[in-house]
PDB file of C-alpha atoms in Angstrom:
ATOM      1  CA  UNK A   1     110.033 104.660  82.522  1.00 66.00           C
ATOM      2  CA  UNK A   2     112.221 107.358  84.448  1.00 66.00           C
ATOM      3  CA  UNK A   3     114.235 108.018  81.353  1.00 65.00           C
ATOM      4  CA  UNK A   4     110.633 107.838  79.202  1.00 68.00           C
ATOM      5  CA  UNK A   5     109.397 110.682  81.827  1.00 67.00           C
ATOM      6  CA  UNK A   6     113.196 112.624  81.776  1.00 63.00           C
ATOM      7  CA  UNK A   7     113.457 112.752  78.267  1.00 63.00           C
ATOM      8  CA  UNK A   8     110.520 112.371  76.241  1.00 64.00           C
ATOM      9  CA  UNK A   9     107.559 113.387  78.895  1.00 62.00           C
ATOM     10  CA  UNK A  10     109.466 115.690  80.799  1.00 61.00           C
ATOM     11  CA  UNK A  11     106.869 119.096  79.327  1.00 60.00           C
ATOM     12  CA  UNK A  12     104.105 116.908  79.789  1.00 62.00           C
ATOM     13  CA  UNK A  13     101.662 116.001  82.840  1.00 61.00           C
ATOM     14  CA  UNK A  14     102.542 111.827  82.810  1.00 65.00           C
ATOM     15  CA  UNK A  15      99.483 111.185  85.150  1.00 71.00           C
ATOM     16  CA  UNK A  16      97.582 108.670  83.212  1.00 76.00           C
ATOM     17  CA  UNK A  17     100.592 107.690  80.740  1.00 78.00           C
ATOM     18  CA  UNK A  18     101.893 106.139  84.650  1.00 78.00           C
ATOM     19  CA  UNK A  19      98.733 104.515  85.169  1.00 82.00           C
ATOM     20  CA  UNK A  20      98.622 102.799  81.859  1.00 83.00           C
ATOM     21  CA  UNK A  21     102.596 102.125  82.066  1.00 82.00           C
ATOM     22  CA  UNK A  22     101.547 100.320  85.383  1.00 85.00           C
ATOM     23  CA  UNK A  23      98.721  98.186  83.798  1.00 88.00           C
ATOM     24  CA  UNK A  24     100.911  97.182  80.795  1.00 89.00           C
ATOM     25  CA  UNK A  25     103.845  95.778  83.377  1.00 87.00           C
ATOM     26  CA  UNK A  26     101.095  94.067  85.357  1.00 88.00           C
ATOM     27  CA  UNK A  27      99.268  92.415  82.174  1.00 91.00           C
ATOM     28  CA  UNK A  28     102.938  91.731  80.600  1.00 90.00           C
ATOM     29  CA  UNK A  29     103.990  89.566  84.313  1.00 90.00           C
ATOM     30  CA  UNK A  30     100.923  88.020  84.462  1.00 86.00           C
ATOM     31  CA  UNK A  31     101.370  86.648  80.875  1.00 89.00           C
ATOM     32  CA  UNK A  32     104.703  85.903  81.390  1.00 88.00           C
ATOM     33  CA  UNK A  33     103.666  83.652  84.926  1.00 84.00           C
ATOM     34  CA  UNK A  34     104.966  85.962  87.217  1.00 82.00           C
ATOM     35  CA  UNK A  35     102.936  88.071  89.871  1.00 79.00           C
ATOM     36  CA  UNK A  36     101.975  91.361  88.619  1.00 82.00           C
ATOM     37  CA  UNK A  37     100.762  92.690  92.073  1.00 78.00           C
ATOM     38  CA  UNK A  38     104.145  92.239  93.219  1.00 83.00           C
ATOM     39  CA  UNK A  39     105.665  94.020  90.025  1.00 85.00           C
ATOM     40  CA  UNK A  40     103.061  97.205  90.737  1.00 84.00           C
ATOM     41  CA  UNK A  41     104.628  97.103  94.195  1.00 82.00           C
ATOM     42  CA  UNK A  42     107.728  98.086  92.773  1.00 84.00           C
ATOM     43  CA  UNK A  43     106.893 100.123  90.098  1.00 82.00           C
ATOM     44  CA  UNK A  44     105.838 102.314  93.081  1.00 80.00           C
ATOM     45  CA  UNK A  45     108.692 101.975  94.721  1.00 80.00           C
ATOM     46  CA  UNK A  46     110.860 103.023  91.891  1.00 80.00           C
ATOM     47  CA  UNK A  47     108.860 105.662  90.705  1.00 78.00           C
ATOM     48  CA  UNK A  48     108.629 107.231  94.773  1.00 74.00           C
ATOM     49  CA  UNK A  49     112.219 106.533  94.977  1.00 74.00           C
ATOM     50  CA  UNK A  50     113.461 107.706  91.648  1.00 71.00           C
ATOM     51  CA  UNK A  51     115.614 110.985  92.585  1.00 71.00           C
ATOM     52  CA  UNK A  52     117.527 109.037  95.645  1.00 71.00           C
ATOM     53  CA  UNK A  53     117.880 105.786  92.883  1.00 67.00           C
ATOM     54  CA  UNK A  54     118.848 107.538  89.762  1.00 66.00           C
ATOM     55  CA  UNK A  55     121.565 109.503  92.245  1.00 68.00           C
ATOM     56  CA  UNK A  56     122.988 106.466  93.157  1.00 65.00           C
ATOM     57  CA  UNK A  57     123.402 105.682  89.288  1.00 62.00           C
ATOM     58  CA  UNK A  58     124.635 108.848  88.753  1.00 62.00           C
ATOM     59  CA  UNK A  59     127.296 108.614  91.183  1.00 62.00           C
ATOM     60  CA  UNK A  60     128.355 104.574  90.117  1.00 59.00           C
ATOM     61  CA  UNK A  61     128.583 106.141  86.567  1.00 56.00           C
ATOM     62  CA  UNK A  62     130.840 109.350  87.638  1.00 56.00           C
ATOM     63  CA  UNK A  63     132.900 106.793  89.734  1.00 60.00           C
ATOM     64  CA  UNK A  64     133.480 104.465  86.435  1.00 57.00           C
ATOM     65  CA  UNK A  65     134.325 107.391  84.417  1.00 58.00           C
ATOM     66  CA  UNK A  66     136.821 109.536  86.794  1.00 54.00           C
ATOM     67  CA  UNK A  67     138.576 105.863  86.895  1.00 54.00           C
ATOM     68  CA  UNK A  68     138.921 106.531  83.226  1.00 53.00           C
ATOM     69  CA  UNK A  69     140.101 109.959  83.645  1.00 52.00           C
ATOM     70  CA  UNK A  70     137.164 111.182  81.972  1.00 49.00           C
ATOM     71  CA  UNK A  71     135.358 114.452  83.980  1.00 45.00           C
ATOM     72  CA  UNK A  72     132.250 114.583  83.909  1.00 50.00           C
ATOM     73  CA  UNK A  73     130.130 117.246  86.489  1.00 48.00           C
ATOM     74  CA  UNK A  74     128.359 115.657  89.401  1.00 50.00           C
ATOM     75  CA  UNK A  75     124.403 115.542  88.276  1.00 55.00           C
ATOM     76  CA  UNK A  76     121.064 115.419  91.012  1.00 55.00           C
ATOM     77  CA  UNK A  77     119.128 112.478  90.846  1.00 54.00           C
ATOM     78  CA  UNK A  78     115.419 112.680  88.739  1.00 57.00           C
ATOM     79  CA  UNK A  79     112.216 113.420  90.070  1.00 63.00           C
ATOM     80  CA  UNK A  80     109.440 111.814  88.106  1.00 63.00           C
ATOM     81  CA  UNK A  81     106.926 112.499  90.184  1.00 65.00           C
ATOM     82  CA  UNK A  82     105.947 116.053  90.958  1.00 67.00           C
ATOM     83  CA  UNK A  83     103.817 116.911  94.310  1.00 72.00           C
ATOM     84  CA  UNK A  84     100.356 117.526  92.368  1.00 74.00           C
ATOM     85  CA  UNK A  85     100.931 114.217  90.933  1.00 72.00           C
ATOM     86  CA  UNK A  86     101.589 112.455  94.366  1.00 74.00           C
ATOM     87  CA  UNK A  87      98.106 114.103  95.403  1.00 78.00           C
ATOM     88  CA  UNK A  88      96.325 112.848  92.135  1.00 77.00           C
ATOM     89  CA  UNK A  89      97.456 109.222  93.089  1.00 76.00           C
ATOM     90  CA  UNK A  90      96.859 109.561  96.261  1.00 79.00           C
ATOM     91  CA  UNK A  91      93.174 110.530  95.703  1.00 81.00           C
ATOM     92  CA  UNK A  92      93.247 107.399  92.954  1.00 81.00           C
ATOM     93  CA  UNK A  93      94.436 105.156  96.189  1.00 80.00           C
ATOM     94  CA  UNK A  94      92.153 106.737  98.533  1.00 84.00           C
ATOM     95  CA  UNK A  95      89.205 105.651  96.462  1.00 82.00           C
ATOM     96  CA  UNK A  96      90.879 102.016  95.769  1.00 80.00           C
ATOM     97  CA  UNK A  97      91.227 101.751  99.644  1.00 80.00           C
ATOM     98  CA  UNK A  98      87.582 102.636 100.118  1.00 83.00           C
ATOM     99  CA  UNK A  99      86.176  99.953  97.199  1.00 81.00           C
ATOM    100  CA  UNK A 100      88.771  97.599  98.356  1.00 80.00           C
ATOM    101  CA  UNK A 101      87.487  97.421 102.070  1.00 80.00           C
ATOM    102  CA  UNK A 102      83.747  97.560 101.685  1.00 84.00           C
ATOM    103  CA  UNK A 103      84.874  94.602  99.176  1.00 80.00           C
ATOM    104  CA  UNK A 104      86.036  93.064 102.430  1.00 80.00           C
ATOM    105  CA  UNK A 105      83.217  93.535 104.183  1.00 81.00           C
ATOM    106  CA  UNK A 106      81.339  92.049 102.026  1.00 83.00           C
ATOM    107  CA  UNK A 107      83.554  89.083 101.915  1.00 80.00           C
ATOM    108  CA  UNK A 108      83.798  88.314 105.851  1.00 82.00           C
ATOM    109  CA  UNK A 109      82.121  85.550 106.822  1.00 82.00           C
ATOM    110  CA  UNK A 110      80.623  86.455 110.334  1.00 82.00           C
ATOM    111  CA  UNK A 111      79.381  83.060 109.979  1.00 84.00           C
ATOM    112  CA  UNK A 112      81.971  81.188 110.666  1.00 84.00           C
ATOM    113  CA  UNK A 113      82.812  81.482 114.371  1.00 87.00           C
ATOM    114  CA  UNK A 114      85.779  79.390 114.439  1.00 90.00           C
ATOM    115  CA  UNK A 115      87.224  82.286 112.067  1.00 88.00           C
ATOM    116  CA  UNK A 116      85.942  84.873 113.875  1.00 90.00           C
ATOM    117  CA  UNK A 117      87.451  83.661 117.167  1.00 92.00           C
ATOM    118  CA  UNK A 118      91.128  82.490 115.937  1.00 91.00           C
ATOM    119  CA  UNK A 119      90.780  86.320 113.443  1.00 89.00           C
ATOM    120  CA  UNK A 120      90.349  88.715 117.469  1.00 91.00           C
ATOM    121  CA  UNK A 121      92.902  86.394 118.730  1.00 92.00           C
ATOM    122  CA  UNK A 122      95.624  87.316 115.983  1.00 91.00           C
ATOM    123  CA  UNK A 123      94.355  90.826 116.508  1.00 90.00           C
ATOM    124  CA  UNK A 124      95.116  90.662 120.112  1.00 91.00           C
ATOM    125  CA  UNK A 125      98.080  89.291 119.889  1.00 91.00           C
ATOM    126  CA  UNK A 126      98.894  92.035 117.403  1.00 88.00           C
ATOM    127  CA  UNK A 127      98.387  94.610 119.487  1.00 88.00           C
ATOM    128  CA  UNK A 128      99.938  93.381 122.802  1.00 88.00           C
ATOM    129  CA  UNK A 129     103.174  93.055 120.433  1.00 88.00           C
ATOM    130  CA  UNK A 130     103.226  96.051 118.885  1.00 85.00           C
ATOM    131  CA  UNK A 131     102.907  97.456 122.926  1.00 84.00           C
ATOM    132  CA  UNK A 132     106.644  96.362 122.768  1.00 83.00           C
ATOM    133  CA  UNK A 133     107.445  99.557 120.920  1.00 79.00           C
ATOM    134  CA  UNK A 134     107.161 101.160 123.882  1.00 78.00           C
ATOM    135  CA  UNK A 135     110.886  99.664 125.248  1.00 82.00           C
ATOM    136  CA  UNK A 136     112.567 100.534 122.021  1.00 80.00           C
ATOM    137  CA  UNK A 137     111.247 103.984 121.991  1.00 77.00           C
ATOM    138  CA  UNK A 138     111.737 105.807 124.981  1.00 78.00           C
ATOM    139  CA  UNK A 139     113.818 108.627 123.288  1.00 79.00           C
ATOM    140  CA  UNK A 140     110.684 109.883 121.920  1.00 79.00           C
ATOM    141  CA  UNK A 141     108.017 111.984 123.451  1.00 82.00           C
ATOM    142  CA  UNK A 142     105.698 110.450 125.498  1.00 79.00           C
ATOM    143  CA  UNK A 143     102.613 111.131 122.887  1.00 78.00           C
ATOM    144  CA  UNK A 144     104.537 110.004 120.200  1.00 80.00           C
ATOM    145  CA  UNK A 145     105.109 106.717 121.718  1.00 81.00           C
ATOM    146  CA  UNK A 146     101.859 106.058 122.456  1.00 82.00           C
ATOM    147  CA  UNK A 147     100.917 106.435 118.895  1.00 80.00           C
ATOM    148  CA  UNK A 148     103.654 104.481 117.467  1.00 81.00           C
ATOM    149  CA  UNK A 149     102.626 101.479 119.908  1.00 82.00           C
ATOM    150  CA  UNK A 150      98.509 101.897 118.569  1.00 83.00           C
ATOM    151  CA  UNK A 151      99.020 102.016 115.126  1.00 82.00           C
ATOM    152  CA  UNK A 152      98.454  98.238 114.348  1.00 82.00           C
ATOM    153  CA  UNK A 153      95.471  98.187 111.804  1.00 83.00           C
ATOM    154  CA  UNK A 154      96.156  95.527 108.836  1.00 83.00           C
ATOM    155  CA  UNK A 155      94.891  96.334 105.565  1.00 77.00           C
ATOM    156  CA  UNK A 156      95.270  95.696 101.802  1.00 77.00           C
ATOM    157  CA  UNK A 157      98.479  93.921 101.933  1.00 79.00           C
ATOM    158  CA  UNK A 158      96.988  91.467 103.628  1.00 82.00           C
ATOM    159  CA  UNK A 159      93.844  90.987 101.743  1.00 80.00           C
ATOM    160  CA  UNK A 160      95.756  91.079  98.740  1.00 78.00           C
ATOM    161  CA  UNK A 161      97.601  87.920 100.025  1.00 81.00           C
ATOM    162  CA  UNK A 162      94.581  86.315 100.838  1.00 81.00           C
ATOM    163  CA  UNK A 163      92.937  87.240  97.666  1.00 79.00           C
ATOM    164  CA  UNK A 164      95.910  85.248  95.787  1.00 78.00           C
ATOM    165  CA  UNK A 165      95.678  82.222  98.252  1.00 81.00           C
ATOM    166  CA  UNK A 166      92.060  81.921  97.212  1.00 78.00           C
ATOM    167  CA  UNK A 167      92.743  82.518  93.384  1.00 77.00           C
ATOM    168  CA  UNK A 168      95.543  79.781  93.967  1.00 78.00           C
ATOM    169  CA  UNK A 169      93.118  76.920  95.374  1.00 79.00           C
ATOM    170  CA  UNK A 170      95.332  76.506  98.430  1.00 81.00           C
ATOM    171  CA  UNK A 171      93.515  74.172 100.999  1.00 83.00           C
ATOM    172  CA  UNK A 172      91.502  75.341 103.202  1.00 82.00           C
ATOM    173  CA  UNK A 173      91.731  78.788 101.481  1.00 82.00           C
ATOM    174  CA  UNK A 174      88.481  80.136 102.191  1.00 85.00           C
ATOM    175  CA  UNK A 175      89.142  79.296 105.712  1.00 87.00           C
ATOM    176  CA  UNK A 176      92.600  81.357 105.728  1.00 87.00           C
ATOM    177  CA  UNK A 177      90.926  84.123 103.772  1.00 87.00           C
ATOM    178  CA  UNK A 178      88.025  84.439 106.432  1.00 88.00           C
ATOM    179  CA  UNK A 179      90.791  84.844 108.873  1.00 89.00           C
ATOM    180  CA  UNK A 180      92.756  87.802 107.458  1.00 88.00           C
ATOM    181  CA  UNK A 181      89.600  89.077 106.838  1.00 88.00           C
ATOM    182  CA  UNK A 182      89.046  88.899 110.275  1.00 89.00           C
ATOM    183  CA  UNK A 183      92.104  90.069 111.408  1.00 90.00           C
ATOM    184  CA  UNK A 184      91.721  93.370 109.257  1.00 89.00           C
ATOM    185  CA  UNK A 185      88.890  94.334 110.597  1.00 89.00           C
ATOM    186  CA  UNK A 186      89.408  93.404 114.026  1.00 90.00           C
ATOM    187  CA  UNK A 187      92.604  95.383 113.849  1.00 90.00           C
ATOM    188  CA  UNK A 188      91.265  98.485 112.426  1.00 89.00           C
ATOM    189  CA  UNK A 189      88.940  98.531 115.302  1.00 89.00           C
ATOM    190  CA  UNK A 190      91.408  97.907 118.351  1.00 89.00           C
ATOM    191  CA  UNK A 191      93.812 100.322 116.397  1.00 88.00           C
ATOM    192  CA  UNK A 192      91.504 103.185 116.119  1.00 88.00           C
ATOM    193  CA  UNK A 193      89.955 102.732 119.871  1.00 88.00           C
ATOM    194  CA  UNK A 194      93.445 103.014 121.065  1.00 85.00           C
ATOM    195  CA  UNK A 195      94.142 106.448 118.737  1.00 85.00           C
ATOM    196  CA  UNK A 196      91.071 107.508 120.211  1.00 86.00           C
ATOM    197  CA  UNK A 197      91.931 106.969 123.902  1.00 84.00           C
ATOM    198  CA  UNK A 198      95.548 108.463 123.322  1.00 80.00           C
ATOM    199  CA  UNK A 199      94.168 111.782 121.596  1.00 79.00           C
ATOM    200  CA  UNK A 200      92.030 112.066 124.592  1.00 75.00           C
ATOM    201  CA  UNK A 201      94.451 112.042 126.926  1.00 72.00           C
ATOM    202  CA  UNK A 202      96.944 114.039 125.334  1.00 65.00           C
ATOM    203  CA  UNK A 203      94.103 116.922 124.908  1.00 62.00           C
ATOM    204  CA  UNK A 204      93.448 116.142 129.011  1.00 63.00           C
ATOM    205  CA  UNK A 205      96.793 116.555 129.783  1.00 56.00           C
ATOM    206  CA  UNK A 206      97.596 120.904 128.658  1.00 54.00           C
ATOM    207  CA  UNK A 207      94.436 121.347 130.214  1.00 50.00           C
ATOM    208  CA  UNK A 208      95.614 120.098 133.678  1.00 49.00           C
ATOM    209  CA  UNK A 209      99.039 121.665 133.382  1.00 46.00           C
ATOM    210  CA  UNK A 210      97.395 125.381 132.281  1.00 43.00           C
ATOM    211  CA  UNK A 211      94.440 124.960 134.780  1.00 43.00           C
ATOM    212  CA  UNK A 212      94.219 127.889 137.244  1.00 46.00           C
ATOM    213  CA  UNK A 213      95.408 127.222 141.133  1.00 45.00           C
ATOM    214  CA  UNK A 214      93.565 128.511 144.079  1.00 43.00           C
ATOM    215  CA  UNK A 215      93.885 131.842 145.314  1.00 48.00           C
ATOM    216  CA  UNK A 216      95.887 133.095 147.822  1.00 46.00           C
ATOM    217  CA  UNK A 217      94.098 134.199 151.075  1.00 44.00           C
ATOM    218  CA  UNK A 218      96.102 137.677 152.402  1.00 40.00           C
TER     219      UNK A 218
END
């Protein structure tokens, strides 16, 4: 599809002609018993990745053919996709995200307590691990840290893998599903309390170090 975009596509805008490429490879390793989701995954990772991938080509090729004492000049790798396309998907993902979680929502099963409970317990855990960023950062600022070690939140990776346990007819699937369901949300919501709380004291802290001192009596 690179070469498709370099050669044939390269005057054109390939925004949908991507999108359909994408849905043919996922139809085409579904059909052939394979997992499409994974096979979008990295179609999107070649695609984001395509000048830094095709360079690497580029330079196993030029290596082959200087062994043949063939010269050939050094080319840059291939951008397929341009920046107003990377904002066009990104708007297509943004609106994906939004379907996907009110999907979720709609899915958890507050319910099921059992769930529920063992779901804030993962998300606890979670975040008291992720805390451990904290001893592997310290070259960073201080404000940076503190946002590495609160972003935590779980999201469509996760109910994508549940989604397939369910379609799979594991046992106890629904069980498993209510769980990472469970998990996502409960992670979103510890992850953007503690975003919250570390904005607000990095916009405390300037205001302490500017703040006026007494006068001086003469």
């Amino acid at each position: 599809w690179i070469l498709l975009i370099a050669k044939v596509f390269k005057q054109y805008r390939s925004y949908m002609l991507t999108i359909a490429y994408l849905i043919l490879i996922y139809v085409v390793t579904e059909f052939l018993g394979g997992n499409g989701t994974i096979a979008a995954l990295f179609f999107g990772l070649v695609l984001g990745n395509s000048k830094k991938l095709t360079s690497l080509v580029g330079e196993i090729i030029l290596r082959e053919t200087e062994k043949r004492n063939i010269l050939k000049p050094k080319k840059d790798g291939i951008t397929v996709v341009s920046n107003t396309e990377m904002f066009f998907y990104s708007q297509i993902s943004f609106f994906l995200k939004t379907f996907f979680f009110v999907y979720v929502g709609l899915l958890l099963n507050t319910s099921d307590t059992v769930s529920i409970a063992i779901g804030l317990g993962i998300a606890i855990a979670i975040m008291v691990m992720r805390y451990s960023s904290l001893f592997i950062t310290r070259a960073y600022m201080e404000f940076d840290r503190s946002l590495i070690s609160s972003t935590f939140a779980r999201g469509l990776a996760a109910a994508v893998i549940a989604q397939e346990v369910v379609l799979n007819k594991i046992p106890n699937a629904e069980m498993i599903a209510n769980i990472t369901y469970s998990v996502i949300v409960f992670t979103i919501i510890l992850s953007s309390i503690n975003i919250f709380l570390v904005r607000g004291f990095a916009y405390k802290e300037p205001e302490k170090e500017v703040s006026p001192t007494a006068p001086q009596q003469e």
